[in-house]
mmCIF file of N, CA and C and ligand atoms in Angstrom:
data_model
loop_
_atom_site.group_PDB
_atom_site.id
_atom_site.type_symbol
_atom_site.label_atom_id
_atom_site.label_comp_id
_atom_site.label_asym_id
_atom_site.label_seq_id
_atom_site.Cartn_x
_atom_site.Cartn_y
_atom_site.Cartn_z
ATOM 1 N N UNK G 1 2.619 -11.253 -24.104
ATOM 2 C CA UNK G 1 1.204 -10.762 -24.045
ATOM 3 C C UNK G 1 0.725 -10.169 -25.160
ATOM 4 N N UNK G 2 -0.161 -10.507 -25.749
ATOM 5 C CA UNK G 2 -0.513 -9.886 -26.821
ATOM 6 C C UNK G 2 -1.947 -8.849 -26.434
ATOM 7 N N UNK G 3 -2.194 -7.783 -27.096
ATOM 8 C CA UNK G 3 -3.487 -7.163 -26.761
ATOM 9 C C UNK G 3 -4.774 -8.020 -26.461
ATOM 10 N N UNK G 4 -4.983 -9.404 -27.261
ATOM 11 C CA UNK G 4 -6.249 -9.912 -27.024
ATOM 12 C C UNK G 4 -5.870 -10.259 -25.561
ATOM 13 N N UNK G 5 -4.610 -10.745 -25.223
ATOM 14 C CA UNK G 5 -4.574 -11.120 -23.683
ATOM 15 C C UNK G 5 -4.950 -10.356 -22.869
ATOM 16 N N UNK G 6 -4.535 -9.026 -22.794
ATOM 17 C CA UNK G 6 -4.955 -7.992 -21.844
ATOM 18 C C UNK G 6 -6.372 -7.808 -21.934
ATOM 19 N N UNK G 7 -7.065 -7.793 -23.228
ATOM 20 C CA UNK G 7 -8.498 -7.478 -23.017
ATOM 21 C C UNK G 7 -9.228 -8.750 -22.596
ATOM 22 N N UNK G 8 -8.313 -9.819 -22.348
ATOM 23 C CA UNK G 8 -9.323 -11.002 -22.203
ATOM 24 C C UNK G 8 -9.067 -11.470 -20.636
ATOM 25 N N UNK G 9 -8.106 -10.795 -20.023
ATOM 26 C CA UNK G 9 -7.530 -10.893 -18.597
ATOM 27 C C UNK G 9 -8.510 -10.705 -17.760
ATOM 28 N N UNK G 10 -9.468 -9.822 -17.857
ATOM 29 C CA UNK G 10 -10.845 -9.760 -16.652
ATOM 30 C C UNK G 10 -11.537 -11.148 -16.818
ATOM 31 N N UNK G 11 -11.986 -11.787 -18.105
ATOM 32 C CA UNK G 11 -12.575 -12.478 -18.029
ATOM 33 C C UNK G 11 -12.284 -13.705 -17.680
ATOM 34 N N UNK G 12 -10.688 -13.997 -17.878
ATOM 35 C CA UNK G 12 -10.122 -15.008 -17.327
ATOM 36 C C UNK G 12 -10.219 -15.192 -15.849
ATOM 37 N N UNK G 13 -9.992 -13.978 -15.415
ATOM 38 C CA UNK G 13 -9.865 -13.835 -13.579
ATOM 39 C C UNK G 13 -11.264 -14.526 -13.232
ATOM 40 N N UNK G 14 -12.329 -13.383 -13.866
ATOM 41 C CA UNK G 14 -13.684 -13.897 -13.646
ATOM 42 C C UNK G 14 -14.158 -15.464 -13.515
ATOM 43 N N UNK G 15 -13.574 -16.129 -14.886
ATOM 44 C CA UNK G 15 -14.165 -17.751 -14.892
ATOM 45 C C UNK G 15 -13.056 -18.353 -14.069
ATOM 46 N N UNK G 16 -11.900 -17.742 -13.730
ATOM 47 C CA UNK G 16 -10.788 -18.432 -12.587
ATOM 48 C C UNK G 16 -11.696 -18.707 -11.417
ATOM 49 N N UNK G 17 -12.010 -17.301 -10.632
ATOM 50 C CA UNK G 17 -12.886 -17.157 -9.527
ATOM 51 C C UNK G 17 -14.288 -17.977 -9.353
ATOM 52 N N UNK G 18 -14.653 -17.759 -10.048
ATOM 53 C CA UNK G 18 -16.318 -18.668 -10.399
ATOM 54 C C UNK G 18 -16.055 -19.860 -10.936
ATOM 55 N N UNK G 19 -14.890 -20.628 -11.217
ATOM 56 C CA UNK G 19 -14.586 -21.961 -11.492
ATOM 57 C C UNK G 19 -15.467 -22.621 -12.824
ATOM 58 N N UNK G 20 -15.557 -21.335 -13.841
ATOM 59 C CA UNK G 20 -16.283 -21.876 -15.107
ATOM 60 C C UNK G 20 -15.508 -21.104 -15.990
ATOM 61 N N UNK G 21 -15.998 -21.836 -17.502
ATOM 62 C CA UNK G 21 -15.540 -21.178 -18.775
ATOM 63 C C UNK G 21 -15.219 -19.875 -18.925
ATOM 64 N N UNK G 22 -14.092 -19.353 -19.750
ATOM 65 C CA UNK G 22 -14.313 -17.995 -19.642
ATOM 66 C C UNK G 22 -15.106 -17.769 -20.801
ATOM 67 N N UNK G 23 -15.994 -16.369 -20.890
ATOM 68 C CA UNK G 23 -16.903 -16.289 -21.445
ATOM 69 C C UNK G 23 -16.440 -16.049 -23.396
ATOM 70 N N UNK G 24 -17.576 -16.429 -23.749
ATOM 71 C CA UNK G 24 -17.651 -16.618 -25.370
ATOM 72 C C UNK G 24 -16.697 -15.574 -26.192
ATOM 73 N N UNK G 25 -16.709 -14.151 -25.936
ATOM 74 C CA UNK G 25 -15.872 -13.453 -26.610
ATOM 75 C C UNK G 25 -14.349 -14.002 -26.748
ATOM 76 N N UNK G 26 -14.037 -14.524 -25.664
ATOM 77 C CA UNK G 26 -12.395 -14.791 -25.715
ATOM 78 C C UNK G 26 -12.419 -16.132 -25.283
ATOM 79 N N UNK G 27 -13.506 -16.769 -25.237
ATOM 80 C CA UNK G 27 -13.489 -18.613 -25.037
ATOM 81 C C UNK G 27 -12.253 -18.958 -26.070
ATOM 82 N N UNK G 28 -12.415 -18.632 -27.384
ATOM 83 C CA UNK G 28 -11.546 -19.306 -28.430
ATOM 84 C C UNK G 28 -10.359 -19.153 -28.039
ATOM 85 N N UNK G 29 -10.265 -17.610 -28.159
ATOM 86 C CA UNK G 29 -8.793 -17.079 -27.949
ATOM 87 C C UNK G 29 -8.034 -18.007 -26.452
ATOM 88 N N UNK G 30 -8.584 -18.245 -25.410
ATOM 89 C CA UNK G 30 -8.082 -18.737 -24.383
ATOM 90 C C UNK G 30 -7.901 -20.193 -24.344
ATOM 91 N N UNK G 31 -9.019 -20.875 -25.465
ATOM 92 C CA UNK G 31 -8.572 -22.304 -25.475
ATOM 93 C C UNK G 31 -7.232 -22.495 -26.058
ATOM 94 N N UNK G 32 -6.491 -21.552 -27.042
ATOM 95 C CA UNK G 32 -5.457 -21.661 -27.754
ATOM 96 C C UNK G 32 -4.088 -21.105 -27.101
ATOM 97 N N UNK G 33 -4.432 -20.160 -26.351
ATOM 98 C CA UNK G 33 -3.394 -19.412 -25.649
ATOM 99 C C UNK G 33 -2.590 -19.673 -24.513
ATOM 100 N N UNK G 34 -1.645 -20.332 -24.700
ATOM 101 C CA UNK G 34 -0.720 -21.053 -23.604
ATOM 102 C C UNK G 34 -0.664 -19.573 -22.251
ATOM 103 N N UNK G 35 -0.675 -18.540 -22.535
ATOM 104 C CA UNK G 35 0.178 -17.684 -21.323
ATOM 105 C C UNK G 35 -1.592 -17.094 -20.856
ATOM 106 N N UNK G 36 -2.820 -17.095 -21.741
ATOM 107 C CA UNK G 36 -4.158 -17.119 -20.528
ATOM 108 C C UNK G 36 -4.557 -18.262 -20.034
ATOM 109 N N UNK G 37 -4.024 -19.247 -20.738
ATOM 110 C CA UNK G 37 -4.441 -20.665 -19.690
ATOM 111 C C UNK G 37 -3.669 -20.832 -18.593
ATOM 112 N N UNK G 38 -1.966 -20.620 -18.606
ATOM 113 C CA UNK G 38 -1.329 -20.029 -17.709
ATOM 114 C C UNK G 38 -2.122 -19.092 -16.692
ATOM 115 N N UNK G 39 -2.454 -18.144 -17.081
ATOM 116 C CA UNK G 39 -3.293 -16.870 -16.013
ATOM 117 C C UNK G 39 -4.454 -17.549 -15.394
ATOM 118 N N UNK G 40 -5.011 -18.268 -16.115
ATOM 119 C CA UNK G 40 -6.327 -19.002 -15.853
ATOM 120 C C UNK G 40 -5.884 -20.146 -14.447
ATOM 121 N N UNK G 41 -4.962 -20.924 -14.869
ATOM 122 C CA UNK G 41 -4.344 -21.734 -13.680
ATOM 123 C C UNK G 41 -3.994 -21.190 -12.660
ATOM 124 N N UNK G 42 -3.199 -20.135 -12.379
ATOM 125 C CA UNK G 42 -2.634 -19.511 -11.477
ATOM 126 C C UNK G 42 -4.036 -18.590 -10.549
ATOM 127 N N UNK G 43 -4.691 -18.097 -11.453
ATOM 128 C CA UNK G 43 -5.957 -17.642 -10.581
ATOM 129 C C UNK G 43 -6.799 -18.388 -9.986
ATOM 130 N N UNK G 44 -6.886 -19.473 -10.865
ATOM 131 C CA UNK G 44 -7.745 -20.546 -10.154
ATOM 132 C C UNK G 44 -7.262 -21.641 -8.648
ATOM 133 N N UNK G 45 -5.906 -21.549 -8.922
ATOM 134 C CA UNK G 45 -4.910 -21.949 -7.838
ATOM 135 C C UNK G 45 -5.285 -20.966 -6.444
ATOM 136 N N UNK G 46 -5.193 -19.578 -6.951
ATOM 137 C CA UNK G 46 -5.260 -18.352 -5.780
ATOM 138 C C UNK G 46 -6.556 -18.632 -5.230
ATOM 139 N N UNK G 47 -7.501 -18.666 -6.087
ATOM 140 C CA UNK G 47 -8.981 -18.452 -5.637
ATOM 141 C C UNK G 47 -9.011 -19.976 -4.557
ATOM 142 N N UNK G 48 -8.708 -20.875 -5.165
ATOM 143 C CA UNK G 48 -8.847 -22.177 -4.302
ATOM 144 C C UNK G 48 -8.141 -22.055 -3.050
ATOM 145 N N UNK G 49 -6.934 -21.163 -3.106
ATOM 146 C CA UNK G 49 -6.272 -21.080 -1.639
ATOM 147 C C UNK G 49 -6.805 -20.124 -0.639
ATOM 148 N N UNK G 50 -7.578 -19.089 -1.356
ATOM 149 C CA UNK G 50 -8.231 -18.275 -0.468
ATOM 150 C C UNK G 50 -9.464 -18.594 -0.091
ATOM 151 N N UNK G 51 -10.142 -19.545 -0.814
ATOM 152 C CA UNK G 51 -11.488 -20.081 -0.320
ATOM 153 C C UNK G 51 -11.184 -20.996 0.807
ATOM 154 N N UNK G 52 -9.728 -21.671 0.815
ATOM 155 C CA UNK G 52 -10.043 -22.539 1.907
ATOM 156 C C UNK G 52 -9.219 -21.959 3.345
ATOM 157 N N UNK G 53 -8.971 -20.556 2.906
ATOM 158 C CA UNK G 53 -8.488 -19.801 4.436
ATOM 159 C C UNK G 53 -9.951 -18.662 4.726
ATOM 160 N N UNK G 54 -11.178 -19.382 4.188
ATOM 161 C CA UNK G 54 -11.807 -18.332 4.267
ATOM 162 C C UNK G 54 -12.053 -18.298 6.026
ATOM 163 N N UNK G 55 -11.731 -19.300 6.672
ATOM 164 C CA UNK G 55 -12.492 -19.298 8.330
ATOM 165 C C UNK G 55 -10.982 -19.023 9.113
ATOM 166 N N UNK G 56 -10.104 -18.854 8.712
ATOM 167 C CA UNK G 56 -8.786 -18.457 9.296
ATOM 168 C C UNK G 56 -8.910 -17.168 9.993
ATOM 169 N N UNK G 57 -8.425 -16.862 11.077
ATOM 170 C CA UNK G 57 -8.252 -15.684 11.491
ATOM 171 C C UNK G 57 -7.095 -15.502 11.968
ATOM 172 N N UNK G 58 -5.955 -14.686 11.087
ATOM 173 C CA UNK G 58 -4.584 -14.263 11.348
ATOM 174 C C UNK G 58 -4.444 -12.850 12.419
ATOM 175 N N UNK G 59 -3.626 -12.967 12.958
ATOM 176 C CA UNK G 59 -3.589 -11.672 13.795
ATOM 177 C C UNK G 59 -2.861 -10.432 12.838
ATOM 178 N N UNK G 60 -3.621 -9.672 12.683
ATOM 179 C CA UNK G 60 -2.380 -8.685 12.004
ATOM 180 C C UNK G 60 -1.358 -8.138 12.376
ATOM 181 N N UNK G 61 -0.226 -7.503 11.527
ATOM 182 C CA UNK G 61 1.117 -7.390 12.320
ATOM 183 C C UNK G 61 1.467 -6.193 13.136
ATOM 184 N N UNK G 62 1.855 -6.012 13.999
ATOM 185 C CA UNK G 62 1.809 -5.302 15.144
ATOM 186 C C UNK G 62 2.080 -3.676 14.443
ATOM 187 N N UNK G 63 3.106 -3.527 13.574
ATOM 188 C CA UNK G 63 3.147 -2.183 12.608
ATOM 189 C C UNK G 63 2.371 -2.339 11.277
ATOM 190 N N UNK G 64 1.106 -2.917 11.393
ATOM 191 C CA UNK G 64 0.402 -2.758 9.912
ATOM 192 C C UNK G 64 -0.049 -1.135 9.864
ATOM 193 N N UNK G 65 -0.433 -0.652 10.952
ATOM 194 C CA UNK G 65 -1.053 0.530 11.021
ATOM 195 C C UNK G 65 -0.167 1.519 10.568
ATOM 196 N N UNK G 66 1.122 1.668 11.289
ATOM 197 C CA UNK G 66 2.045 2.199 10.955
ATOM 198 C C UNK G 66 2.869 2.315 9.234
ATOM 199 N N UNK G 67 2.385 0.796 8.740
ATOM 200 C CA UNK G 67 2.853 0.723 7.436
ATOM 201 C C UNK G 67 1.884 1.332 6.547
ATOM 202 N N UNK G 68 0.756 1.122 6.826
ATOM 203 C CA UNK G 68 -0.325 1.857 6.122
ATOM 204 C C UNK G 68 -0.257 3.415 5.932
ATOM 205 N N UNK G 69 -0.370 3.836 6.902
ATOM 206 C CA UNK G 69 -0.443 5.198 7.102
ATOM 207 C C UNK G 69 1.101 5.648 6.938
ATOM 208 N N UNK G 70 2.186 5.341 6.920
ATOM 209 C CA UNK G 70 3.488 5.693 5.975
ATOM 210 C C UNK G 70 3.347 5.557 4.818
ATOM 211 N N UNK G 71 2.436 4.878 4.136
ATOM 212 C CA UNK G 71 2.513 4.674 2.657
ATOM 213 C C UNK G 71 1.447 5.338 1.999
ATOM 214 N N UNK G 72 0.715 6.184 2.702
ATOM 215 C CA UNK G 72 -0.079 7.039 2.230
ATOM 216 C C UNK G 72 0.538 8.459 1.624
ATOM 217 N N UNK G 73 0.011 8.801 0.798
ATOM 218 C CA UNK G 73 0.537 10.380 0.506
ATOM 219 C C UNK G 73 -0.519 11.436 0.104
ATOM 220 N N UNK G 74 -0.319 12.270 0.252
ATOM 221 C CA UNK G 74 -1.103 13.819 0.161
ATOM 222 C C UNK G 74 -1.944 14.072 1.395
ATOM 223 N N UNK G 75 -2.931 14.354 1.877
ATOM 224 C CA UNK G 75 -3.576 15.043 3.045
ATOM 225 C C UNK G 75 -3.373 14.046 3.938
ATOM 226 N N UNK G 76 -3.083 12.670 3.995
ATOM 227 C CA UNK G 76 -3.148 11.630 5.037
ATOM 228 C C UNK G 76 -1.742 11.392 5.342
ATOM 229 N N UNK G 77 -0.963 11.770 4.686
ATOM 230 C CA UNK G 77 0.275 11.188 4.591
ATOM 231 C C UNK G 77 1.093 11.423 6.031
ATOM 232 N N UNK G 78 1.824 10.559 7.089
ATOM 233 C CA UNK G 78 2.400 10.779 8.234
ATOM 234 C C UNK G 78 3.260 12.158 8.038
ATOM 235 N N UNK G 79 4.135 12.182 7.509
ATOM 236 C CA UNK G 79 5.327 13.240 7.380
ATOM 237 C C UNK G 79 4.557 14.466 7.484
ATOM 238 N N UNK G 80 3.199 14.788 7.342
ATOM 239 C CA UNK G 80 2.917 16.085 7.369
ATOM 240 C C UNK G 80 2.312 16.234 8.719
ATOM 241 N N UNK G 81 1.795 15.227 9.339
ATOM 242 C CA UNK G 81 1.482 15.271 10.539
ATOM 243 C C UNK G 81 2.473 15.700 11.293
ATOM 244 N N UNK G 82 3.528 15.171 11.295
ATOM 245 C CA UNK G 82 5.044 15.343 12.104
ATOM 246 C C UNK G 82 5.564 16.939 11.952
ATOM 247 N N UNK G 83 4.991 17.735 11.049
ATOM 248 C CA UNK G 83 5.407 18.818 10.806
ATOM 249 C C UNK G 83 5.528 19.716 11.771
ATOM 250 N N UNK G 84 4.316 20.002 12.629
ATOM 251 C CA UNK G 84 3.786 20.587 13.201
ATOM 252 C C UNK G 84 4.694 20.513 14.898
ATOM 253 N N UNK G 85 4.682 19.436 15.240
ATOM 254 C CA UNK G 85 5.769 19.028 16.596
ATOM 255 C C UNK G 85 7.083 19.215 16.070
ATOM 256 N N UNK G 86 7.654 19.088 15.135
ATOM 257 C CA UNK G 86 8.969 19.189 14.918
ATOM 258 C C UNK G 86 9.221 20.690 14.543
ATOM 259 N N UNK G 87 8.025 21.621 14.315
ATOM 260 C CA UNK G 87 8.513 22.932 13.545
ATOM 261 C C UNK G 87 8.552 23.484 15.664
ATOM 262 N N UNK G 88 7.727 23.161 16.035
ATOM 263 C CA UNK G 88 7.456 23.671 17.477
ATOM 264 C C UNK G 88 8.788 23.245 18.357
ATOM 265 N N UNK G 89 9.114 22.035 18.003
ATOM 266 C CA UNK G 89 10.349 21.461 18.948
ATOM 267 C C UNK G 89 11.563 22.901 18.451
ATOM 268 N N UNK G 90 11.646 22.789 17.211
ATOM 269 C CA UNK G 90 12.562 23.281 16.794
ATOM 270 C C UNK G 90 12.881 24.879 17.089
ATOM 271 N N UNK G 91 11.513 25.466 17.436
ATOM 272 C CA UNK G 91 11.141 26.738 17.959
ATOM 273 C C UNK G 91 11.833 26.836 19.549
ATOM 274 N N UNK G 92 11.103 25.957 20.321
ATOM 275 C CA UNK G 92 11.466 25.886 21.703
ATOM 276 C C UNK G 92 13.302 25.777 21.976
ATOM 277 N N UNK G 93 13.469 25.072 20.970
ATOM 278 C CA UNK G 93 15.066 24.707 21.086
ATOM 279 C C UNK G 93 15.475 26.199 20.903
ATOM 280 N N UNK G 94 15.339 26.887 19.766
ATOM 281 C CA UNK G 94 16.030 28.046 19.428
ATOM 282 C C UNK G 94 15.853 28.944 20.014
ATOM 283 N N UNK G 95 14.681 29.206 20.714
ATOM 284 C CA UNK G 95 14.467 30.205 22.061
ATOM 285 C C UNK G 95 15.053 29.925 23.117
ATOM 286 N N UNK G 96 15.526 28.551 23.618
ATOM 287 C CA UNK G 96 16.288 27.945 24.925
ATOM 288 C C UNK G 96 17.616 28.521 24.456
ATOM 289 N N UNK G 97 18.065 28.679 23.328
ATOM 290 C CA UNK G 97 19.532 28.511 22.849
ATOM 291 C C UNK G 97 19.495 30.174 23.130
ATOM 292 N N UNK G 98 18.846 30.632 22.514
ATOM 293 C CA UNK G 98 18.701 32.421 22.708
ATOM 294 C C UNK G 98 18.551 32.940 23.868
ATOM 295 N N UNK G 99 18.083 32.314 25.011
ATOM 296 C CA UNK G 99 17.826 32.757 26.361
ATOM 297 C C UNK G 99 19.343 32.374 27.183
ATOM 298 N N UNK G 100 19.846 31.076 26.856
ATOM 299 C CA UNK G 100 20.986 30.808 27.074
ATOM 300 C C UNK G 100 22.233 31.587 26.837
ATOM 301 N N UNK G 101 22.060 32.166 25.490
ATOM 302 C CA UNK G 101 23.372 33.036 24.903
ATOM 303 C C UNK G 101 23.252 34.323 25.583
ATOM 304 N N UNK G 102 22.003 34.703 25.919
ATOM 305 C CA UNK G 102 21.415 35.851 26.320
ATOM 306 C C UNK G 102 22.169 35.999 27.625
ATOM 307 N N UNK G 103 21.765 35.144 28.634
ATOM 308 C CA UNK G 103 22.329 34.817 30.100
ATOM 309 C C UNK G 103 23.838 34.844 30.219
ATOM 310 N N UNK G 104 24.590 34.222 29.244
ATOM 311 C CA UNK G 104 26.053 33.955 29.426
ATOM 312 C C UNK G 104 26.695 34.942 28.549
ATOM 313 N N UNK G 105 26.297 36.107 28.204
ATOM 314 C CA UNK G 105 26.880 37.136 27.124
ATOM 315 C C UNK G 105 27.980 37.868 28.077
ATOM 316 N N UNK G 106 28.998 38.165 27.701
ATOM 317 C CA UNK G 106 30.144 38.934 28.357
ATOM 318 C C UNK G 106 29.524 40.611 28.781
ATOM 319 N N UNK G 107 29.914 40.740 29.828
ATOM 320 C CA UNK G 107 29.307 41.835 30.496
ATOM 321 C C UNK G 107 30.263 42.970 30.725
ATOM 322 N N UNK G 108 30.315 44.400 30.244
ATOM 323 C CA UNK G 108 31.267 45.069 30.008
ATOM 324 C C UNK G 108 31.405 46.081 31.112
ATOM 325 N N UNK G 109 30.500 46.273 32.066
ATOM 326 C CA UNK G 109 30.407 47.374 32.853
ATOM 327 C C UNK G 109 30.790 47.043 34.319
HETATM 328 ZN ZN1 ZN A 1 -4.100 -14.985 -24.470
#
């Protein structure tokens, strides 16, 4: 792909979705560039397929929410929300172990 192809890509995408020719600044390039023509054809096909699916209702996968949330980074990431429960559980377990060890200690008196 050349730089011209990359510059023309948004215009190719828009024309493919709208079903019209590529805008004039890149029309001459896309008329001779096989890569841009292939991109236009692929995007046109995708746009037609999406348009044909406009009235279909497909159920979301059951784990969609988990997959989306687990892929987030930053303040919304799931791992951060689990830090408090894990730290609290570890503190409770270590306190319980300390009490058990204290109760089972050998007495010398
Ligand atoms: Zn091109």
